[in-house]
């Protein structure tokens, strides 16, 4: 070919590749984020600067089931309270978290118990959730490293799969986590929990995605233990409000005992 032919061929090639190049340029920023940034966006979406929620927990076993109704308040990463309102025998029981410390108020014996870190892996109220799951003593943002390990579609939503491993000396109870977070809305749709020996302990699912507190979130969380797949525990949001304002001494042991 002479130079004139090369110029003629270059025109349609440019016409063909230019839209592709422009599309790649436009798409690139959406994926230009680290695994840590994705984790933080998903975590912030469920928390906000503060929140108030009413929830129902259902514990499912082969021969029986049990329901617990509760209220939960949180402010930032370090302050939260969970109050049991039903059934009657547990009414008034409360859990307070401040920083890395956790307390349990038991109104039937009028006693506050400070819970040691060794109790974080124990069952919360007889459910398949641990104390750490509910009170979030550890932070998935600051206590773990994050790495993209794959992609998968869940219920029609394209998701990142991110592996979380604990940082040295981090006060965590899990040896590893894997989470599935939707690319579009940063929804936490699935999570796998592993012990220190890399054995999968349980799987949690984020279900019933809908708008609550003016945010699109999974309104139902279901956890299934690996060793007993016929068991499960579900926590469903009945109501949810973000960016609530609390009085100065709201998150205290004294106030925890007064809440209704």
PDB file of C-alpha atoms in Angstrom:
ATOM      1  CA  UNK A   1       0.000   0.000   0.000  1.00  0.00           C
ATOM      2  CA  UNK A   2       1.116   3.560  -0.616  1.00  0.00           C
ATOM      3  CA  UNK A   3       0.744   6.387   1.874  1.00  0.00           C
ATOM      4  CA  UNK A   4      -2.539   7.496   0.318  1.00  0.00           C
ATOM      5  CA  UNK A   5      -4.095   4.055   0.969  1.00  0.00           C
ATOM      6  CA  UNK A   6      -2.909   4.071   4.580  1.00  0.00           C
ATOM      7  CA  UNK A   7      -4.575   7.442   5.164  1.00  0.00           C
ATOM      8  CA  UNK A   8      -7.832   6.141   3.672  1.00  0.00           C
ATOM      9  CA  UNK A   9      -7.749   3.070   5.974  1.00  0.00           C
ATOM     10  CA  UNK A  10      -6.966   5.195   9.026  1.00  0.00           C
ATOM     11  CA  UNK A  11     -10.244   7.130   8.796  1.00  0.00           C
ATOM     12  CA  UNK A  12     -12.669   4.207   9.350  1.00  0.00           C
ATOM     13  CA  UNK A  13     -10.355   2.749  12.039  1.00  0.00           C
ATOM     14  CA  UNK A  14     -10.500   5.998  13.970  1.00  0.00           C
ATOM     15  CA  UNK A  15     -14.273   6.126  13.523  1.00  0.00           C
ATOM     16  CA  UNK A  16     -14.499   2.587  14.910  1.00  0.00           C
ATOM     17  CA  UNK A  17     -12.185   2.942  17.916  1.00  0.00           C
ATOM     18  CA  UNK A  18     -12.989   6.511  18.977  1.00  0.00           C
ATOM     19  CA  UNK A  19     -16.406   5.649  20.528  1.00  0.00           C
ATOM     20  CA  UNK A  20     -14.805   2.707  22.332  1.00  0.00           C
ATOM     21  CA  UNK A  21     -12.009   4.898  23.716  1.00  0.00           C
ATOM     22  CA  UNK A  22     -14.479   7.576  24.799  1.00  0.00           C
ATOM     23  CA  UNK A  23     -16.670   4.964  26.483  1.00  0.00           C
ATOM     24  CA  UNK A  24     -13.680   3.578  28.383  1.00  0.00           C
ATOM     25  CA  UNK A  25     -12.741   7.066  29.543  1.00  0.00           C
ATOM     26  CA  UNK A  26     -16.269   7.710  30.748  1.00  0.00           C
ATOM     27  CA  UNK A  27     -16.579   4.380  32.554  1.00  0.00           C
ATOM     28  CA  UNK A  28     -13.143   4.408  34.191  1.00  0.00           C
ATOM     29  CA  UNK A  29     -13.971   6.762  37.112  1.00  0.00           C
ATOM     30  CA  UNK A  30     -16.733   4.414  38.325  1.00  0.00           C
ATOM     31  CA  UNK A  31     -14.162   1.691  38.887  1.00  0.00           C
ATOM     32  CA  UNK A  32     -11.369   3.985  40.017  1.00  0.00           C
ATOM     33  CA  UNK A  33     -11.744   3.172  43.701  1.00  0.00           C
ATOM     34  CA  UNK A  34     -10.024   0.894  46.145  1.00  0.00           C
ATOM     35  CA  UNK A  35     -11.617  -2.032  47.959  1.00  0.00           C
ATOM     36  CA  UNK A  36     -11.371   0.008  51.171  1.00  0.00           C
ATOM     37  CA  UNK A  37     -13.344   2.864  49.596  1.00  0.00           C
ATOM     38  CA  UNK A  38     -16.087   0.441  48.522  1.00  0.00           C
ATOM     39  CA  UNK A  39     -16.242  -1.044  52.036  1.00  0.00           C
ATOM     40  CA  UNK A  40     -16.454   2.426  53.593  1.00  0.00           C
ATOM     41  CA  UNK A  41     -19.253   3.549  51.263  1.00  0.00           C
ATOM     42  CA  UNK A  42     -21.261   0.419  52.042  1.00  0.00           C
ATOM     43  CA  UNK A  43     -20.627   0.780  55.786  1.00  0.00           C
ATOM     44  CA  UNK A  44     -21.535   4.485  55.808  1.00  0.00           C
ATOM     45  CA  UNK A  45     -24.749   3.758  53.931  1.00  0.00           C
ATOM     46  CA  UNK A  46     -25.987   1.486  56.704  1.00  0.00           C
ATOM     47  CA  UNK A  47     -24.855   3.747  59.533  1.00  0.00           C
ATOM     48  CA  UNK A  48     -24.938   7.425  58.651  1.00  0.00           C
ATOM     49  CA  UNK A  49     -23.571   9.824  61.235  1.00  0.00           C
ATOM     50  CA  UNK A  50     -26.207   8.506  63.649  1.00  0.00           C
ATOM     51  CA  UNK A  51     -29.325   6.359  63.522  1.00  0.00           C
ATOM     52  CA  UNK A  52     -32.387   5.068  65.334  1.00  0.00           C
ATOM     53  CA  UNK A  53     -34.052   1.786  64.376  1.00  0.00           C
ATOM     54  CA  UNK A  54     -36.803  -0.535  65.484  1.00  0.00           C
ATOM     55  CA  UNK A  55     -36.114  -4.159  64.582  1.00  0.00           C
ATOM     56  CA  UNK A  56     -37.536  -7.639  64.903  1.00  0.00           C
ATOM     57  CA  UNK A  57     -35.328 -10.690  65.280  1.00  0.00           C
ATOM     58  CA  UNK A  58     -36.618 -14.198  64.565  1.00  0.00           C
ATOM     59  CA  UNK A  59     -34.597 -17.211  65.690  1.00  0.00           C
ATOM     60  CA  UNK A  60     -35.474 -20.284  63.632  1.00  0.00           C
ATOM     61  CA  UNK A  61     -34.742 -23.809  64.824  1.00  0.00           C
ATOM     62  CA  UNK A  62     -35.896 -27.220  63.615  1.00  0.00           C
ATOM     63  CA  UNK A  63     -38.588 -27.600  66.283  1.00  0.00           C
ATOM     64  CA  UNK A  64     -39.245 -24.056  67.438  1.00  0.00           C
ATOM     65  CA  UNK A  65     -38.883 -20.358  66.683  1.00  0.00           C
ATOM     66  CA  UNK A  66     -38.667 -17.228  68.818  1.00  0.00           C
ATOM     67  CA  UNK A  67     -39.126 -13.512  68.138  1.00  0.00           C
ATOM     68  CA  UNK A  68     -37.444 -10.565  69.845  1.00  0.00           C
ATOM     69  CA  UNK A  69     -38.352  -6.917  69.219  1.00  0.00           C
ATOM     70  CA  UNK A  70     -35.770  -4.236  69.925  1.00  0.00           C
ATOM     71  CA  UNK A  71     -34.738  -0.626  69.492  1.00  0.00           C
ATOM     72  CA  UNK A  72     -31.244   0.484  68.517  1.00  0.00           C
ATOM     73  CA  UNK A  73     -29.484   3.833  68.678  1.00  0.00           C
ATOM     74  CA  UNK A  74     -26.037   4.618  67.269  1.00  0.00           C
ATOM     75  CA  UNK A  75     -23.743   7.601  66.848  1.00  0.00           C
ATOM     76  CA  UNK A  76     -20.591   7.305  64.783  1.00  0.00           C
ATOM     77  CA  UNK A  77     -18.356   4.242  65.104  1.00  0.00           C
ATOM     78  CA  UNK A  78     -18.002   4.261  68.876  1.00  0.00           C
ATOM     79  CA  UNK A  79     -21.442   4.611  70.491  1.00  0.00           C
ATOM     80  CA  UNK A  80     -24.476   2.351  70.321  1.00  0.00           C
ATOM     81  CA  UNK A  81     -27.295   0.990  72.481  1.00  0.00           C
ATOM     82  CA  UNK A  82     -29.647  -1.927  71.860  1.00  0.00           C
ATOM     83  CA  UNK A  83     -32.786  -2.220  74.012  1.00  0.00           C
ATOM     84  CA  UNK A  84     -35.039  -5.300  74.105  1.00  0.00           C
ATOM     85  CA  UNK A  85     -38.754  -4.370  74.199  1.00  0.00           C
ATOM     86  CA  UNK A  86     -40.317  -7.826  73.703  1.00  0.00           C
ATOM     87  CA  UNK A  87     -40.905 -10.576  74.854  1.00  0.00           C
ATOM     88  CA  UNK A  88     -41.875  -9.552  78.357  1.00  0.00           C
ATOM     89  CA  UNK A  89     -39.290 -11.764  80.067  1.00  0.00           C
ATOM     90  CA  UNK A  90     -36.454  -9.908  78.294  1.00  0.00           C
ATOM     91  CA  UNK A  91     -38.042  -6.457  78.288  1.00  0.00           C
ATOM     92  CA  UNK A  92     -35.637  -3.740  79.412  1.00  0.00           C
ATOM     93  CA  UNK A  93     -32.470  -5.758  78.787  1.00  0.00           C
ATOM     94  CA  UNK A  94     -29.960  -3.434  77.150  1.00  0.00           C
ATOM     95  CA  UNK A  95     -26.488  -3.453  75.628  1.00  0.00           C
ATOM     96  CA  UNK A  96     -24.196  -0.421  75.477  1.00  0.00           C
ATOM     97  CA  UNK A  97     -21.054  -0.010  73.418  1.00  0.00           C
ATOM     98  CA  UNK A  98     -18.614   2.877  73.907  1.00  0.00           C
ATOM     99  CA  UNK A  99     -15.411   2.578  71.943  1.00  0.00           C
ATOM    100  CA  UNK A 100     -14.012  -0.910  72.569  1.00  0.00           C
ATOM    101  CA  UNK A 101     -16.028  -1.486  75.741  1.00  0.00           C
ATOM    102  CA  UNK A 102     -19.429  -3.128  76.143  1.00  0.00           C
ATOM    103  CA  UNK A 103     -21.942  -3.354  78.991  1.00  0.00           C
ATOM    104  CA  UNK A 104     -25.112  -5.378  79.526  1.00  0.00           C
ATOM    105  CA  UNK A 105     -27.963  -4.178  81.749  1.00  0.00           C
ATOM    106  CA  UNK A 106     -30.133  -6.963  83.201  1.00  0.00           C
ATOM    107  CA  UNK A 107     -33.210  -5.404  84.846  1.00  0.00           C
ATOM    108  CA  UNK A 108     -34.464  -8.664  86.408  1.00  0.00           C
ATOM    109  CA  UNK A 109     -31.450  -8.709  88.722  1.00  0.00           C
ATOM    110  CA  UNK A 110     -30.785  -4.953  88.488  1.00  0.00           C
ATOM    111  CA  UNK A 111     -27.197  -5.500  87.507  1.00  0.00           C
ATOM    112  CA  UNK A 112     -24.813  -4.055  84.910  1.00  0.00           C
ATOM    113  CA  UNK A 113     -22.256  -6.503  83.561  1.00  0.00           C
ATOM    114  CA  UNK A 114     -19.161  -5.334  81.730  1.00  0.00           C
ATOM    115  CA  UNK A 115     -18.531  -7.792  78.936  1.00  0.00           C
ATOM    116  CA  UNK A 116     -14.919  -8.853  78.283  1.00  0.00           C
ATOM    117  CA  UNK A 117     -13.557  -9.257  74.713  1.00  0.00           C
ATOM    118  CA  UNK A 118     -13.661 -13.035  75.209  1.00  0.00           C
ATOM    119  CA  UNK A 119     -17.473 -12.873  75.088  1.00  0.00           C
ATOM    120  CA  UNK A 120     -17.643 -11.266  71.643  1.00  0.00           C
ATOM    121  CA  UNK A 121     -17.891 -14.636  69.870  1.00  0.00           C
ATOM    122  CA  UNK A 122     -20.711 -15.859  72.103  1.00  0.00           C
ATOM    123  CA  UNK A 123     -24.292 -16.067  70.852  1.00  0.00           C
ATOM    124  CA  UNK A 124     -26.331 -12.884  71.201  1.00  0.00           C
ATOM    125  CA  UNK A 125     -29.678 -13.566  72.924  1.00  0.00           C
ATOM    126  CA  UNK A 126     -29.538 -17.210  71.824  1.00  0.00           C
ATOM    127  CA  UNK A 127     -29.388 -16.321  68.128  1.00  0.00           C
ATOM    128  CA  UNK A 128     -26.926 -17.168  65.346  1.00  0.00           C
ATOM    129  CA  UNK A 129     -25.488 -13.661  65.628  1.00  0.00           C
ATOM    130  CA  UNK A 130     -22.547 -13.083  67.929  1.00  0.00           C
ATOM    131  CA  UNK A 131     -22.226 -10.220  70.389  1.00  0.00           C
ATOM    132  CA  UNK A 132     -19.752  -8.652  67.968  1.00  0.00           C
ATOM    133  CA  UNK A 133     -22.197  -8.863  65.040  1.00  0.00           C
ATOM    134  CA  UNK A 134     -24.864  -6.902  66.861  1.00  0.00           C
ATOM    135  CA  UNK A 135     -22.828  -4.379  68.795  1.00  0.00           C
ATOM    136  CA  UNK A 136     -20.025  -4.085  66.234  1.00  0.00           C
ATOM    137  CA  UNK A 137     -17.117  -3.900  68.657  1.00  0.00           C
ATOM    138  CA  UNK A 138     -14.821  -4.300  65.670  1.00  0.00           C
ATOM    139  CA  UNK A 139     -14.941  -2.093  62.565  1.00  0.00           C
ATOM    140  CA  UNK A 140     -14.890  -3.591  59.065  1.00  0.00           C
ATOM    141  CA  UNK A 141     -13.388  -0.304  57.844  1.00  0.00           C
ATOM    142  CA  UNK A 142     -10.515   0.299  60.255  1.00  0.00           C
ATOM    143  CA  UNK A 143      -9.711  -3.139  61.697  1.00  0.00           C
ATOM    144  CA  UNK A 144      -9.278  -5.047  58.425  1.00  0.00           C
ATOM    145  CA  UNK A 145      -7.354  -4.852  55.177  1.00  0.00           C
ATOM    146  CA  UNK A 146      -9.444  -5.073  51.995  1.00  0.00           C
ATOM    147  CA  UNK A 147      -8.809  -6.709  48.631  1.00  0.00           C
ATOM    148  CA  UNK A 148     -10.923  -7.313  45.514  1.00  0.00           C
ATOM    149  CA  UNK A 149     -11.081 -11.075  44.894  1.00  0.00           C
ATOM    150  CA  UNK A 150     -13.824 -11.376  42.281  1.00  0.00           C
ATOM    151  CA  UNK A 151     -17.226 -10.348  40.974  1.00  0.00           C
ATOM    152  CA  UNK A 152     -20.645 -12.010  41.057  1.00  0.00           C
ATOM    153  CA  UNK A 153     -24.261 -11.121  40.310  1.00  0.00           C
ATOM    154  CA  UNK A 154     -26.761 -11.521  43.163  1.00  0.00           C
ATOM    155  CA  UNK A 155     -30.478 -11.049  42.512  1.00  0.00           C
ATOM    156  CA  UNK A 156     -29.668  -9.187  39.302  1.00  0.00           C
ATOM    157  CA  UNK A 157     -27.199  -6.826  40.999  1.00  0.00           C
ATOM    158  CA  UNK A 158     -23.545  -6.891  39.904  1.00  0.00           C
ATOM    159  CA  UNK A 159     -21.348  -7.140  42.994  1.00  0.00           C
ATOM    160  CA  UNK A 160     -17.726  -6.775  44.013  1.00  0.00           C
ATOM    161  CA  UNK A 161     -16.406  -9.635  46.142  1.00  0.00           C
ATOM    162  CA  UNK A 162     -14.014  -8.234  48.731  1.00  0.00           C
ATOM    163  CA  UNK A 163     -11.827 -10.181  51.150  1.00  0.00           C
ATOM    164  CA  UNK A 164     -11.172  -8.691  54.589  1.00  0.00           C
ATOM    165  CA  UNK A 165      -8.276  -9.819  56.764  1.00  0.00           C
ATOM    166  CA  UNK A 166      -7.582  -8.472  60.258  1.00  0.00           C
ATOM    167  CA  UNK A 167      -4.780  -5.993  60.739  1.00  0.00           C
ATOM    168  CA  UNK A 168      -2.007  -6.913  63.223  1.00  0.00           C
ATOM    169  CA  UNK A 169      -3.222  -6.550  66.830  1.00  0.00           C
ATOM    170  CA  UNK A 170      -6.720  -5.492  65.726  1.00  0.00           C
ATOM    171  CA  UNK A 171      -9.372  -6.443  68.340  1.00  0.00           C
ATOM    172  CA  UNK A 172     -11.375  -8.671  65.994  1.00  0.00           C
ATOM    173  CA  UNK A 173     -13.030 -12.048  66.428  1.00  0.00           C
ATOM    174  CA  UNK A 174     -12.915 -13.265  62.824  1.00  0.00           C
ATOM    175  CA  UNK A 175      -9.927 -14.703  60.966  1.00  0.00           C
ATOM    176  CA  UNK A 176     -11.311 -13.543  57.617  1.00  0.00           C
ATOM    177  CA  UNK A 177     -14.431 -12.079  56.018  1.00  0.00           C
ATOM    178  CA  UNK A 178     -15.711 -12.066  52.460  1.00  0.00           C
ATOM    179  CA  UNK A 179     -18.399  -9.586  51.466  1.00  0.00           C
ATOM    180  CA  UNK A 180     -20.470  -9.062  48.332  1.00  0.00           C
ATOM    181  CA  UNK A 181     -21.248  -5.375  47.710  1.00  0.00           C
ATOM    182  CA  UNK A 182     -23.329  -4.152  44.780  1.00  0.00           C
ATOM    183  CA  UNK A 183     -21.440  -1.904  42.373  1.00  0.00           C
ATOM    184  CA  UNK A 184     -24.284   0.530  41.774  1.00  0.00           C
ATOM    185  CA  UNK A 185     -25.790   1.157  45.196  1.00  0.00           C
ATOM    186  CA  UNK A 186     -23.125  -0.216  47.593  1.00  0.00           C
ATOM    187  CA  UNK A 187     -25.553  -2.696  49.148  1.00  0.00           C
ATOM    188  CA  UNK A 188     -24.132  -5.418  51.379  1.00  0.00           C
ATOM    189  CA  UNK A 189     -25.893  -8.439  49.882  1.00  0.00           C
ATOM    190  CA  UNK A 190     -23.829 -11.299  51.289  1.00  0.00           C
ATOM    191  CA  UNK A 191     -21.092 -11.970  53.808  1.00  0.00           C
ATOM    192  CA  UNK A 192     -19.075 -15.012  54.828  1.00  0.00           C
ATOM    193  CA  UNK A 193     -17.416 -15.296  58.234  1.00  0.00           C
ATOM    194  CA  UNK A 194     -14.298 -17.429  58.800  1.00  0.00           C
ATOM    195  CA  UNK A 195     -12.474 -18.391  61.975  1.00  0.00           C
ATOM    196  CA  UNK A 196      -8.714 -18.249  62.538  1.00  0.00           C
ATOM    197  CA  UNK A 197      -8.287 -21.660  60.879  1.00  0.00           C
ATOM    198  CA  UNK A 198      -9.975 -20.378  57.703  1.00  0.00           C
ATOM    199  CA  UNK A 199     -13.085 -22.462  58.381  1.00  0.00           C
ATOM    200  CA  UNK A 200     -16.357 -20.846  57.274  1.00  0.00           C
ATOM    201  CA  UNK A 201     -18.523 -20.361  60.353  1.00  0.00           C
ATOM    202  CA  UNK A 202     -21.604 -18.719  58.857  1.00  0.00           C
ATOM    203  CA  UNK A 203     -23.068 -16.848  55.900  1.00  0.00           C
ATOM    204  CA  UNK A 204     -25.164 -13.697  56.125  1.00  0.00           C
ATOM    205  CA  UNK A 205     -27.552 -12.476  53.426  1.00  0.00           C
ATOM    206  CA  UNK A 206     -28.931  -8.982  52.826  1.00  0.00           C
ATOM    207  CA  UNK A 207     -32.510  -9.366  51.570  1.00  0.00           C
ATOM    208  CA  UNK A 208     -35.677  -7.360  50.832  1.00  0.00           C
ATOM    209  CA  UNK A 209     -33.922  -4.327  49.372  1.00  0.00           C
ATOM    210  CA  UNK A 210     -36.104  -1.246  49.755  1.00  0.00           C
ATOM    211  CA  UNK A 211     -35.971   2.428  50.709  1.00  0.00           C
ATOM    212  CA  UNK A 212     -35.804   3.109  54.436  1.00  0.00           C
ATOM    213  CA  UNK A 213     -34.706   6.333  56.066  1.00  0.00           C
ATOM    214  CA  UNK A 214     -34.505   7.775  52.523  1.00  0.00           C
ATOM    215  CA  UNK A 215     -31.822   5.218  51.620  1.00  0.00           C
ATOM    216  CA  UNK A 216     -31.957   2.042  49.553  1.00  0.00           C
ATOM    217  CA  UNK A 217     -30.845  -0.785  51.853  1.00  0.00           C
ATOM    218  CA  UNK A 218     -31.415  -4.501  52.535  1.00  0.00           C
ATOM    219  CA  UNK A 219     -34.203  -4.369  55.141  1.00  0.00           C
ATOM    220  CA  UNK A 220     -33.710  -7.989  56.218  1.00  0.00           C
ATOM    221  CA  UNK A 221     -30.500  -9.705  57.335  1.00  0.00           C
ATOM    222  CA  UNK A 222     -30.423 -13.488  57.536  1.00  0.00           C
ATOM    223  CA  UNK A 223     -27.548 -15.490  58.963  1.00  0.00           C
ATOM    224  CA  UNK A 224     -27.113 -19.252  58.514  1.00  0.00           C
ATOM    225  CA  UNK A 225     -24.493 -21.252  60.476  1.00  0.00           C
ATOM    226  CA  UNK A 226     -22.312 -23.538  58.360  1.00  0.00           C
ATOM    227  CA  UNK A 227     -22.547 -26.507  60.753  1.00  0.00           C
ATOM    228  CA  UNK A 228     -26.336 -26.282  61.168  1.00  0.00           C
ATOM    229  CA  UNK A 229     -27.836 -25.105  57.855  1.00  0.00           C
ATOM    230  CA  UNK A 230     -31.375 -25.856  59.090  1.00  0.00           C
ATOM    231  CA  UNK A 231     -30.925 -23.091  61.692  1.00  0.00           C
ATOM    232  CA  UNK A 232     -31.114 -19.383  60.897  1.00  0.00           C
ATOM    233  CA  UNK A 233     -31.659 -15.991  62.460  1.00  0.00           C
ATOM    234  CA  UNK A 234     -33.354 -13.064  60.723  1.00  0.00           C
ATOM    235  CA  UNK A 235     -33.265  -9.408  61.703  1.00  0.00           C
ATOM    236  CA  UNK A 236     -35.738  -7.156  59.942  1.00  0.00           C
ATOM    237  CA  UNK A 237     -35.876  -3.362  60.141  1.00  0.00           C
ATOM    238  CA  UNK A 238     -39.374  -2.191  61.082  1.00  0.00           C
ATOM    239  CA  UNK A 239     -38.375   1.474  60.918  1.00  0.00           C
ATOM    240  CA  UNK A 240     -35.105   3.313  60.394  1.00  0.00           C
ATOM    241  CA  UNK A 241     -34.047   6.940  60.726  1.00  0.00           C
ATOM    242  CA  UNK A 242     -30.626   8.421  59.995  1.00  0.00           C
ATOM    243  CA  UNK A 243     -28.780  11.504  61.267  1.00  0.00           C
ATOM    244  CA  UNK A 244     -30.626  11.686  64.575  1.00  0.00           C
ATOM    245  CA  UNK A 245     -29.570  14.133  67.279  1.00  0.00           C
ATOM    246  CA  UNK A 246     -28.951  12.807  70.794  1.00  0.00           C
ATOM    247  CA  UNK A 247     -28.410  14.585  74.087  1.00  0.00           C
ATOM    248  CA  UNK A 248     -24.888  14.732  75.474  1.00  0.00           C
ATOM    249  CA  UNK A 249     -25.162  11.872  77.976  1.00  0.00           C
ATOM    250  CA  UNK A 250     -27.419   9.580  75.961  1.00  0.00           C
ATOM    251  CA  UNK A 251     -24.821   6.833  75.453  1.00  0.00           C
ATOM    252  CA  UNK A 252     -24.072   6.115  79.121  1.00  0.00           C
ATOM    253  CA  UNK A 253     -24.629   3.243  81.522  1.00  0.00           C
ATOM    254  CA  UNK A 254     -26.981   5.416  83.576  1.00  0.00           C
ATOM    255  CA  UNK A 255     -29.170   6.266  80.586  1.00  0.00           C
ATOM    256  CA  UNK A 256     -29.144   2.691  79.280  1.00  0.00           C
ATOM    257  CA  UNK A 257     -30.973   1.598  82.431  1.00  0.00           C
ATOM    258  CA  UNK A 258     -33.729   4.219  81.918  1.00  0.00           C
ATOM    259  CA  UNK A 259     -34.593   3.611  78.279  1.00  0.00           C
ATOM    260  CA  UNK A 260     -38.016   2.245  77.332  1.00  0.00           C
TER     261      UNK A 260
END
